[in-house]
Amino acid sequence: MDQVNATTPATPADDPARAAFAALRTPEGERLLAELRDHDPAQELATATRLRRTHPAELVSAALGQARLRQRAVAKFGAEDAYRMYFTPNGVEQATRTSVATHRAARFAGLGVRSVADLCCGIGGDAVALARAGISVLAVDRDPLTAEVARANAEALGLGALIEVRCADVTEIDTSAYDAVFVDPARRGGRGRIFDPEAYSPPLSWATAAALKAPRAALKIAPGIPHEAIGPEAEAEWISDGGDVKEAVLWYGEGFAPGSFRATLLPSGATLTAPAPLPAPPVGPVGRYLYEPDGAVIRAHLVADIVERCGGRLVDETIAYVTSDVPYSSPYVSGYEITDRLPFGVKKLKALLRERQVGVLTVKKRGSAVEPEELRRRMKLAGPNAATVFLTRVAGAPTMLIGHPLG
């Protein structure tokens, strides 16, 4: 949450949002939330009208809002936790999904960390994962409502004994008594996502300085951070979950490898590492097989490692598609057998798909401005077969590669 511009009302009664949250935690509010667990958002007006006959209008509005947030949170936290927890709109958006938080907590626990200062804790998702790993947590956020939500979540999940929540400015917290520090700066502002690391709240420079003072530390950052913004003291890890890149983490201190790069794939936990930036991989002609590296591998600049492992090459020096003449299996790539290579052209592709009786087409692209859905619509697909088309560049030329997944 914002560690710069927040102000602290004297009591919850001074702040309508805090007063509404307090009402949700009363027995009446809890019963109302339980009743709304499976409500249909499309019927919200009718639901609100019905509930206002027996409950205060302000409480109904707050409960409906919280019910919507819980439904959104299921994707990150799972239904069992999400329907017991409390959220704010920013909290749902910025919170770490449970799988990623659990992975990070396990790395700390595996190094013997028993206490962590969680700075900019938000609604407490990471604090929960740390506590479930047996680590005691000081969770700090400057926003009073957010801190109350984090405290409520610790209690709701039975972790209150391990999680102390403090409403304070993280820059004023003494972390010297803790085994490790975790910092999750706010990367969203009033105008949306923040891309400049020094515009984070608090800035990346402050977070890095705080991390370097601790015996061990983890700093959560946006996965798109430029590599040149990462100092040599950090081990940089990019994490994907189910094939989607979720975040990057900078690790500091004993047990980590400064200057190294790591890609971790969840839920398998497969990890690819390199001790330093790798040299540019070779580029060559398209072979029989094409490999699409996981996004975490690409973000960590470890595609060259995949090229070396499969004995292949890139199809273009600017495109992260790897090709080889022999099949290669790895958790870090999706593999395809290529049957056709054509210069880009809608008519050519349409004719080929009609000839192959393709009724199901998967469109993937890198280095192409074509919209996959629009292309699929123009193909007028029909037939019992399936195919995958890659819209890309090969040696700088717009190209279509057609094939099917290996295995």
Tab-separated table of C-alpha atoms in Angstrom:
chain	number	residue	atom	x	y	z
A	1	MET	CA	0.000	0.000	0.000
A	2	ASP	CA	1.013	3.665	-0.359
A	3	GLN	CA	3.731	4.535	2.140
A	4	VAL	CA	3.956	8.212	1.265
A	5	ASN	CA	0.613	9.930	0.887
A	6	ALA	CA	-1.621	8.063	3.317
A	7	THR	CA	-3.062	9.882	6.318
A	8	THR	CA	-4.216	8.308	9.559
A	9	PRO	CA	-7.708	9.113	10.853
A	10	ALA	CA	-7.967	9.177	14.638
A	11	THR	CA	-10.682	6.518	14.873
A	12	PRO	CA	-12.619	4.237	12.526
A	13	ALA	CA	-15.679	6.437	13.025
A	14	ASP	CA	-13.844	9.297	11.281
A	15	ASP	CA	-13.421	7.181	8.145
A	16	PRO	CA	-16.533	5.792	6.373
A	17	ALA	CA	-14.546	2.928	4.809
A	18	ARG	CA	-13.212	1.828	8.187
A	19	ALA	CA	-16.633	2.175	9.762
A	20	ALA	CA	-18.156	0.011	6.995
A	21	PHE	CA	-15.458	-2.614	7.513
A	22	ALA	CA	-16.070	-2.639	11.263
A	23	ALA	CA	-19.765	-3.244	10.570
A	24	LEU	CA	-18.896	-6.261	8.416
A	25	ARG	CA	-17.143	-7.854	11.374
A	26	THR	CA	-20.194	-7.709	13.622
A	27	PRO	CA	-22.332	-10.866	13.937
A	28	GLU	CA	-24.920	-9.288	11.636
A	29	GLY	CA	-22.257	-8.424	9.058
A	30	GLU	CA	-20.751	-11.900	9.179
A	31	ARG	CA	-24.162	-13.520	8.676
A	32	LEU	CA	-24.833	-11.248	5.730
A	33	LEU	CA	-21.485	-12.139	4.117
A	34	ALA	CA	-22.201	-15.836	4.584
A	35	GLU	CA	-25.570	-15.384	2.882
A	36	LEU	CA	-23.934	-13.582	-0.048
A	37	ARG	CA	-21.203	-16.164	-0.662
A	38	ASP	CA	-22.786	-17.556	-3.826
A	39	HIS	CA	-24.796	-14.555	-4.911
A	40	ASP	CA	-25.090	-13.735	-8.610
A	41	PRO	CA	-23.591	-10.293	-9.414
A	42	ALA	CA	-26.055	-9.989	-12.296
A	43	GLN	CA	-28.875	-10.018	-9.728
A	44	GLU	CA	-27.207	-7.530	-7.384
A	45	LEU	CA	-29.876	-4.831	-7.624
A	46	ALA	CA	-32.645	-7.262	-6.730
A	47	THR	CA	-30.487	-8.749	-3.957
A	48	ALA	CA	-29.750	-5.309	-2.501
A	49	THR	CA	-33.427	-4.350	-2.568
A	50	ARG	CA	-34.377	-7.547	-0.726
A	51	LEU	CA	-31.661	-7.273	1.910
A	52	ARG	CA	-32.357	-3.622	2.680
A	53	ARG	CA	-35.757	-4.605	3.991
A	54	THR	CA	-34.099	-6.294	6.973
A	55	HIS	CA	-30.595	-4.732	7.184
A	56	PRO	CA	-29.190	-1.163	7.194
A	57	ALA	CA	-28.542	0.111	3.670
A	58	GLU	CA	-24.903	0.968	4.483
A	59	LEU	CA	-24.235	-2.550	5.728
A	60	VAL	CA	-25.850	-4.115	2.665
A	61	SER	CA	-23.704	-1.986	0.350
A	62	ALA	CA	-20.550	-2.892	2.263
A	63	ALA	CA	-21.430	-6.601	2.282
A	64	LEU	CA	-22.175	-6.677	-1.443
A	65	GLY	CA	-18.888	-4.921	-2.156
A	66	GLN	CA	-16.974	-7.384	0.020
A	67	ALA	CA	-18.789	-10.324	-1.595
A	68	ARG	CA	-17.649	-9.131	-5.030
A	69	LEU	CA	-14.063	-8.836	-3.814
A	70	ARG	CA	-14.140	-12.326	-2.328
A	71	GLN	CA	-15.363	-13.780	-5.606
A	72	ARG	CA	-12.489	-12.034	-7.423
A	73	ALA	CA	-10.003	-13.245	-4.819
A	74	VAL	CA	-10.814	-16.931	-5.353
A	75	ALA	CA	-8.459	-16.997	-8.360
A	76	LYS	CA	-5.534	-15.959	-6.159
A	77	PHE	CA	-6.353	-17.466	-2.782
A	78	GLY	CA	-8.645	-20.410	-3.509
A	79	ALA	CA	-12.253	-20.610	-2.345
A	80	GLU	CA	-11.508	-21.996	1.121
A	81	ASP	CA	-9.398	-18.980	2.130
A	82	ALA	CA	-11.016	-16.286	-0.030
A	83	TYR	CA	-14.461	-16.714	1.520
A	84	ARG	CA	-13.012	-16.381	5.030
A	85	MET	CA	-10.772	-13.412	4.272
A	86	TYR	CA	-11.442	-9.701	3.820
A	87	PHE	CA	-10.254	-7.539	0.967
A	88	THR	CA	-9.977	-4.021	-0.379
A	89	PRO	CA	-10.070	-3.290	-4.131
A	90	ASN	CA	-6.347	-2.469	-4.184
A	91	GLY	CA	-5.653	-5.422	-1.924
A	92	VAL	CA	-7.170	-7.918	-4.355
A	93	GLU	CA	-5.316	-6.338	-7.263
A	94	GLN	CA	-1.881	-6.181	-5.635
A	95	ALA	CA	-1.883	-9.240	-3.372
A	96	THR	CA	0.418	-12.143	-4.185
A	97	ARG	CA	-1.391	-15.307	-5.208
A	98	THR	CA	-1.087	-18.077	-2.645
A	99	SER	CA	1.061	-20.395	-4.790
A	100	VAL	CA	3.730	-17.722	-5.283
A	101	ALA	CA	3.656	-16.550	-1.665
A	102	THR	CA	3.984	-20.154	-0.496
A	103	HIS	CA	7.009	-20.693	-2.737
A	104	ARG	CA	8.694	-17.588	-1.381
A	105	ALA	CA	7.923	-18.513	2.223
A	106	ALA	CA	9.372	-21.980	1.631
A	107	ARG	CA	12.649	-20.480	0.415
A	108	PHE	CA	12.907	-18.428	3.603
A	109	ALA	CA	11.953	-21.365	5.817
A	110	GLY	CA	14.440	-23.627	4.061
A	111	LEU	CA	17.239	-21.281	5.114
A	112	GLY	CA	16.194	-21.400	8.749
A	113	VAL	CA	14.410	-18.040	8.843
A	114	ARG	CA	12.092	-17.917	11.862
A	115	SER	CA	11.009	-14.256	11.852
A	116	VAL	CA	10.267	-11.805	9.029
A	117	ALA	CA	9.393	-8.118	8.927
A	118	ASP	CA	6.799	-7.866	6.125
A	119	LEU	CA	6.929	-4.228	5.026
A	120	CYS	CA	4.010	-2.893	2.946
A	121	CYS	CA	2.030	-6.001	3.894
A	122	GLY	CA	-1.211	-5.027	2.146
A	123	ILE	CA	-4.102	-7.301	3.090
A	124	GLY	CA	-1.667	-9.891	4.431
A	125	GLY	CA	-1.369	-12.537	1.729
A	126	ASP	CA	2.390	-12.948	2.129
A	127	ALA	CA	2.179	-12.748	5.921
A	128	VAL	CA	-0.292	-15.638	5.843
A	129	ALA	CA	2.040	-17.780	3.705
A	130	LEU	CA	5.012	-16.989	5.957
A	131	ALA	CA	3.043	-17.846	9.096
A	132	ARG	CA	1.861	-21.121	7.582
A	133	ALA	CA	5.522	-21.951	7.011
A	134	GLY	CA	6.059	-21.568	10.765
A	135	ILE	CA	7.582	-18.079	10.587
A	136	SER	CA	6.550	-15.295	12.966
A	137	VAL	CA	5.704	-12.107	11.101
A	138	LEU	CA	5.586	-8.395	11.805
A	139	ALA	CA	3.217	-7.124	9.092
A	140	VAL	CA	3.374	-3.361	8.530
A	141	ASP	CA	1.238	-1.073	6.400
A	142	ARG	CA	0.671	2.657	6.721
A	143	ASP	CA	-2.946	2.646	5.549
A	144	PRO	CA	-5.221	2.152	8.589
A	145	LEU	CA	-7.977	0.264	6.744
A	146	THR	CA	-5.481	-2.038	5.057
A	147	ALA	CA	-3.807	-2.801	8.377
A	148	GLU	CA	-7.199	-3.643	9.909
A	149	VAL	CA	-7.974	-5.946	6.997
A	150	ALA	CA	-4.603	-7.700	7.378
A	151	ARG	CA	-5.257	-8.190	11.109
A	152	ALA	CA	-8.724	-9.565	10.396
A	153	ASN	CA	-7.301	-12.003	7.863
A	154	ALA	CA	-4.707	-13.299	10.309
A	155	GLU	CA	-7.468	-13.914	12.847
A	156	ALA	CA	-9.893	-15.414	10.322
A	157	LEU	CA	-7.291	-17.968	9.222
A	158	GLY	CA	-6.228	-18.846	12.764
A	159	LEU	CA	-2.788	-17.237	12.448
A	160	GLY	CA	-3.148	-14.354	14.872
A	161	ALA	CA	-0.539	-15.809	17.232
A	162	LEU	CA	2.132	-15.685	14.503
A	163	ILE	CA	1.226	-12.415	12.784
A	164	GLU	CA	1.532	-9.030	14.505
A	165	VAL	CA	0.001	-6.274	12.376
A	166	ARG	CA	1.211	-2.725	12.878
A	167	CYS	CA	-0.147	0.442	11.220
A	168	ALA	CA	2.973	2.522	10.659
A	169	ASP	CA	5.273	4.070	8.075
A	170	VAL	CA	7.619	1.272	7.004
A	171	THR	CA	10.518	3.712	6.759
A	172	GLU	CA	10.329	4.155	10.535
A	173	ILE	CA	10.362	0.449	11.447
A	174	ASP	CA	13.419	-1.051	13.134
A	175	THR	CA	13.893	-4.483	11.559
A	176	SER	CA	17.171	-5.388	13.279
A	177	ALA	CA	15.526	-8.016	15.502
A	178	TYR	CA	14.221	-10.045	12.540
A	179	ASP	CA	15.916	-12.839	10.603
A	180	ALA	CA	14.726	-11.434	7.291
A	181	VAL	CA	12.869	-8.576	5.655
A	182	PHE	CA	10.280	-8.785	2.899
A	183	VAL	CA	9.343	-5.598	1.030
A	184	ASP	CA	6.427	-5.295	-1.396
A	185	PRO	CA	6.296	-1.669	-2.599
A	186	ALA	CA	3.047	-0.376	-4.076
A	187	ARG	CA	3.292	-0.414	-7.855
A	188	ARG	CA	-0.075	1.169	-8.548
A	189	GLY	CA	-1.121	4.772	-8.098
A	190	GLY	CA	-4.154	6.909	-8.798
A	191	ARG	CA	-3.515	6.605	-12.544
A	192	GLY	CA	-2.897	2.878	-12.632
A	193	ARG	CA	0.248	0.762	-12.875
A	194	ILE	CA	3.588	2.423	-12.099
A	195	PHE	CA	6.498	1.460	-14.355
A	196	ASP	CA	9.277	3.643	-12.915
A	197	PRO	CA	10.801	1.732	-9.949
A	198	GLU	CA	11.666	5.009	-8.260
A	199	ALA	CA	7.979	5.934	-8.341
A	200	TYR	CA	7.090	2.840	-6.307
A	201	SER	CA	5.856	3.555	-2.796
A	202	PRO	CA	8.327	3.369	-1.156
A	203	PRO	CA	10.882	3.797	-3.990
A	204	LEU	CA	12.955	0.845	-5.138
A	205	SER	CA	16.136	2.535	-3.894
A	206	TRP	CA	14.766	2.697	-0.340
A	207	ALA	CA	13.521	-0.891	-0.499
A	208	THR	CA	16.906	-2.093	-1.763
A	209	ALA	CA	18.720	-0.241	1.026
A	210	ALA	CA	16.390	-1.819	3.608
A	211	ALA	CA	16.999	-5.256	2.106
A	212	LEU	CA	20.780	-4.852	2.198
A	213	LYS	CA	20.694	-4.028	5.918
A	214	ALA	CA	18.976	-7.314	6.786
A	215	PRO	CA	20.638	-10.742	7.205
A	216	ARG	CA	18.350	-11.979	4.442
A	217	ALA	CA	15.713	-10.212	2.394
A	218	ALA	CA	13.279	-10.534	-0.481
A	219	LEU	CA	12.020	-7.628	-2.541
A	220	LYS	CA	8.938	-8.135	-4.729
A	221	ILE	CA	9.106	-6.224	-8.005
A	222	ALA	CA	7.264	-6.080	-11.316
A	223	PRO	CA	8.380	-8.848	-13.721
A	224	GLY	CA	9.024	-6.286	-16.443
A	225	ILE	CA	11.787	-4.521	-14.505
A	226	PRO	CA	14.825	-3.761	-16.708
A	227	HIS	CA	17.769	-5.988	-15.856
A	228	GLU	CA	19.999	-2.944	-15.602
A	229	ALA	CA	17.901	-1.757	-12.646
A	230	ILE	CA	18.890	-4.865	-10.669
A	231	GLY	CA	21.985	-4.404	-8.537
A	232	PRO	CA	24.809	-6.977	-8.461
A	233	GLU	CA	24.018	-7.814	-4.818
A	234	ALA	CA	20.723	-9.483	-5.714
A	235	GLU	CA	19.735	-12.913	-6.912
A	236	ALA	CA	16.891	-12.226	-9.347
A	237	GLU	CA	14.049	-14.732	-9.676
A	238	TRP	CA	11.113	-14.648	-12.075
A	239	ILE	CA	8.123	-16.799	-11.166
A	240	SER	CA	5.380	-18.124	-13.426
A	241	ASP	CA	2.279	-19.998	-12.335
A	242	GLY	CA	0.437	-22.157	-14.833
A	243	GLY	CA	2.476	-20.601	-17.631
A	244	ASP	CA	1.720	-16.971	-16.720
A	245	VAL	CA	4.512	-14.798	-15.318
A	246	LYS	CA	3.305	-13.433	-11.983
A	247	GLU	CA	6.198	-11.535	-10.440
A	248	ALA	CA	9.895	-11.140	-9.899
A	249	VAL	CA	11.747	-11.286	-6.588
A	250	LEU	CA	15.162	-9.926	-5.650
A	251	TRP	CA	16.839	-12.022	-2.953
A	252	TYR	CA	19.621	-10.713	-0.728
A	253	GLY	CA	21.884	-12.164	1.916
A	254	GLU	CA	23.213	-15.500	3.078
A	255	GLY	CA	21.990	-18.503	1.109
A	256	PHE	CA	21.332	-16.620	-2.140
A	257	ALA	CA	23.572	-16.168	-5.188
A	258	PRO	CA	24.316	-12.495	-5.946
A	259	GLY	CA	24.296	-11.648	-9.642
A	260	SER	CA	22.503	-14.840	-10.672
A	261	PHE	CA	19.252	-15.222	-12.580
A	262	ARG	CA	16.540	-17.768	-11.886
A	263	ALA	CA	13.270	-18.824	-13.513
A	264	THR	CA	10.839	-20.808	-11.362
A	265	LEU	CA	7.765	-22.550	-12.740
A	266	LEU	CA	4.812	-23.277	-10.504
A	267	PRO	CA	3.136	-25.516	-9.559
A	268	SER	CA	5.972	-27.938	-10.422
A	269	GLY	CA	8.678	-25.870	-8.732
A	270	ALA	CA	11.099	-26.509	-11.607
A	271	THR	CA	13.902	-23.961	-11.457
A	272	LEU	CA	16.386	-22.907	-14.140
A	273	THR	CA	19.383	-20.848	-13.033
A	274	ALA	CA	22.427	-19.118	-14.490
A	275	PRO	CA	25.231	-17.580	-12.429
A	276	ALA	CA	25.463	-14.526	-14.692
A	277	PRO	CA	23.941	-13.113	-17.899
A	278	LEU	CA	24.353	-15.564	-20.778
A	279	PRO	CA	25.836	-14.702	-24.186
A	280	ALA	CA	23.503	-14.221	-27.138
A	281	PRO	CA	22.421	-17.578	-28.617
A	282	PRO	CA	22.978	-18.492	-32.278
A	283	VAL	CA	20.361	-17.818	-34.957
A	284	GLY	CA	19.593	-20.246	-37.772
A	285	PRO	CA	17.003	-21.803	-40.063
A	286	VAL	CA	13.740	-23.260	-38.805
A	287	GLY	CA	14.086	-26.965	-38.072
A	288	ARG	CA	11.510	-29.659	-37.642
A	289	TYR	CA	10.766	-28.650	-34.042
A	290	LEU	CA	9.879	-25.342	-32.405
A	291	TYR	CA	10.025	-24.556	-28.680
A	292	GLU	CA	8.195	-21.815	-26.849
A	293	PRO	CA	10.027	-21.021	-23.579
A	294	ASP	CA	8.006	-20.291	-20.454
A	295	GLY	CA	7.565	-16.584	-19.820
A	296	ALA	CA	9.694	-16.722	-16.665
A	297	VAL	CA	12.582	-18.139	-18.702
A	298	ILE	CA	12.230	-15.300	-21.194
A	299	ARG	CA	12.025	-12.616	-18.485
A	300	ALA	CA	15.097	-14.044	-16.765
A	301	HIS	CA	17.011	-13.910	-20.086
A	302	LEU	CA	17.654	-17.652	-19.931
A	303	VAL	CA	16.512	-18.539	-23.452
A	304	ALA	CA	20.174	-19.051	-24.378
A	305	ASP	CA	20.281	-21.843	-21.797
A	306	ILE	CA	17.365	-23.576	-23.545
A	307	VAL	CA	19.115	-23.179	-26.908
A	308	GLU	CA	22.219	-24.863	-25.529
A	309	ARG	CA	20.284	-27.678	-23.860
A	310	CYS	CA	18.365	-28.630	-26.997
A	311	GLY	CA	21.259	-28.088	-29.402
A	312	GLY	CA	19.181	-25.557	-31.310
A	313	ARG	CA	19.073	-21.917	-32.315
A	314	LEU	CA	16.746	-18.939	-32.441
A	315	VAL	CA	14.547	-18.380	-35.501
A	316	ASP	CA	15.336	-14.656	-35.288
A	317	GLU	CA	17.735	-12.730	-33.088
A	318	THR	CA	14.877	-10.665	-31.622
A	319	ILE	CA	12.324	-13.483	-31.122
A	320	ALA	CA	12.242	-15.976	-28.224
A	321	TYR	CA	11.309	-18.999	-30.343
A	322	VAL	CA	13.850	-21.827	-30.318
A	323	THR	CA	14.139	-24.388	-33.096
A	324	SER	CA	16.013	-27.672	-33.493
A	325	ASP	CA	16.220	-30.691	-35.742
A	326	VAL	CA	15.648	-33.263	-32.987
A	327	PRO	CA	12.861	-33.439	-30.388
A	328	TYR	CA	13.553	-32.021	-26.949
A	329	SER	CA	11.466	-32.347	-23.784
A	330	SER	CA	11.730	-29.944	-20.860
A	331	PRO	CA	9.408	-28.382	-18.256
A	332	TYR	CA	10.714	-24.986	-19.357
A	333	VAL	CA	9.309	-25.111	-22.888
A	334	SER	CA	6.243	-26.114	-24.874
A	335	GLY	CA	7.327	-28.124	-27.909
A	336	TYR	CA	5.790	-28.317	-31.384
A	337	GLU	CA	6.477	-30.251	-34.564
A	338	ILE	CA	6.440	-27.886	-37.530
A	339	THR	CA	4.843	-29.170	-40.722
A	340	ASP	CA	4.769	-26.015	-42.851
A	341	ARG	CA	6.584	-22.706	-43.185
A	342	LEU	CA	5.020	-19.944	-45.284
A	343	PRO	CA	5.569	-16.217	-45.833
A	344	PHE	CA	2.817	-14.350	-44.011
A	345	GLY	CA	-0.424	-14.183	-45.993
A	346	VAL	CA	-4.036	-14.640	-44.977
A	347	LYS	CA	-5.093	-16.272	-48.237
A	348	LYS	CA	-2.206	-18.756	-48.125
A	349	LEU	CA	-3.018	-19.761	-44.577
A	350	LYS	CA	-6.723	-20.078	-45.292
A	351	ALA	CA	-6.068	-22.342	-48.272
A	352	LEU	CA	-3.693	-24.566	-46.315
A	353	LEU	CA	-6.094	-24.946	-43.386
A	354	ARG	CA	-8.958	-25.795	-45.734
A	355	GLU	CA	-6.777	-28.420	-47.430
A	356	ARG	CA	-5.830	-29.920	-44.028
A	357	GLN	CA	-9.468	-29.816	-42.831
A	358	VAL	CA	-8.547	-27.814	-39.734
A	359	GLY	CA	-11.541	-26.919	-37.577
A	360	VAL	CA	-9.647	-25.912	-34.429
A	361	LEU	CA	-6.811	-23.394	-34.754
A	362	THR	CA	-4.534	-22.102	-32.002
A	363	VAL	CA	-2.839	-18.840	-32.930
A	364	LYS	CA	0.383	-17.788	-31.214
A	365	LYS	CA	2.472	-14.779	-32.051
A	366	ARG	CA	5.744	-13.036	-31.307
A	367	GLY	CA	6.915	-10.109	-33.358
A	368	SER	CA	3.612	-9.798	-35.250
A	369	ALA	CA	0.953	-7.088	-35.077
A	370	VAL	CA	-1.829	-9.430	-36.243
A	371	GLU	CA	-4.629	-10.014	-33.721
A	372	PRO	CA	-5.137	-13.773	-33.204
A	373	GLU	CA	-8.914	-13.580	-32.791
A	374	GLU	CA	-9.318	-11.543	-35.960
A	375	LEU	CA	-7.152	-13.962	-37.923
A	376	ARG	CA	-9.044	-16.974	-36.578
A	377	ARG	CA	-12.363	-15.354	-37.572
A	378	ARG	CA	-11.164	-14.787	-41.137
A	379	MET	CA	-10.108	-18.405	-41.566
A	380	LYS	CA	-13.717	-19.739	-41.582
A	381	LEU	CA	-12.526	-22.982	-40.020
A	382	ALA	CA	-14.197	-26.332	-40.703
A	383	GLY	CA	-13.056	-29.901	-40.309
A	384	PRO	CA	-12.073	-32.563	-37.762
A	385	ASN	CA	-8.389	-31.619	-37.365
A	386	ALA	CA	-6.483	-29.145	-35.156
A	387	ALA	CA	-3.380	-27.070	-35.805
A	388	THR	CA	-1.227	-24.353	-34.277
A	389	VAL	CA	0.048	-21.393	-36.262
A	390	PHE	CA	2.920	-19.195	-35.100
A	391	LEU	CA	2.944	-15.659	-36.471
A	392	THR	CA	6.494	-14.458	-36.125
A	393	ARG	CA	9.628	-13.299	-37.879
A	394	VAL	CA	12.254	-15.627	-39.288
A	395	ALA	CA	15.517	-13.907	-40.177
A	396	GLY	CA	13.587	-10.630	-40.098
A	397	ALA	CA	10.817	-11.712	-42.496
A	398	PRO	CA	7.131	-12.055	-41.429
A	399	THR	CA	6.487	-15.794	-41.380
A	400	MET	CA	3.818	-18.357	-40.541
A	401	LEU	CA	4.903	-21.646	-38.972
A	402	ILE	CA	2.198	-24.327	-38.810
A	403	GLY	CA	2.390	-27.431	-36.675
A	404	HIS	CA	1.033	-29.283	-33.659
A	405	PRO	CA	2.103	-29.838	-30.028
A	406	LEU	CA	4.581	-32.599	-29.265
A	407	GLY	CA	3.216	-35.455	-27.222
